[in-house]
Amino acid sequence: QVQLVESGGGLAQAGGSLRLSCVASGLTFNNYAMGWFRQAPGKDREFVSSISWNGGRTLYAESVKGRFTISRDNAKNTVYLQMNSLKPDDTAVYYCAADRNVGYIWRSRVNYEYWGQGTQVTVSS
C-alpha cells in the first residue's frame, strides 16, 4: 500500500520560511518522479514544483521560481520543498504526489498516480 505523508506546514509571516517534507512508503522511491501541488480555498489544485527520480531535473511554477526549492533524499524516501520569502498568496493546502517515471517530470496533476493527504500552509501579512 503506497502512502505519502506530508509534514512541515503551519503558520508563517510574510517573508518567512517553511520546509515541507513528504515521506513515501510502499513504493520503490527512486523509480518515481515527485511533485508538489497546492490548492487554495475555492481554487483548482495547481502545480508548484517537480523533481526527477535522481534529483537531476526540476521544474517550478513561475509564481514560486526563485523562492521555493525542491529536493529529495532517496535514502530516506523523502522529498522536500523549501519555501522562502513566503507571501500571503502562498496560503494553501500543499500536496505531494508520485509518478512512476524515470524519464520525465510533469506539471500536470493527471500524470501523478499517488497523492498525500496534504498539509496546510498559512501565510499572514
PDB file of C-alpha atoms in Angstrom, residues 43 56 109:
ATOM      1  CA  LYS A  43      -9.372  27.340  -6.473  1.00  0.00           C
ATOM      2  CA  GLY A  56      18.854  15.905 -11.671  1.00  0.00           C
ATOM      3  CA  ARG A 109      -1.572  16.551 -11.948  1.00  0.00           C
TER       4      ARG A 109
END
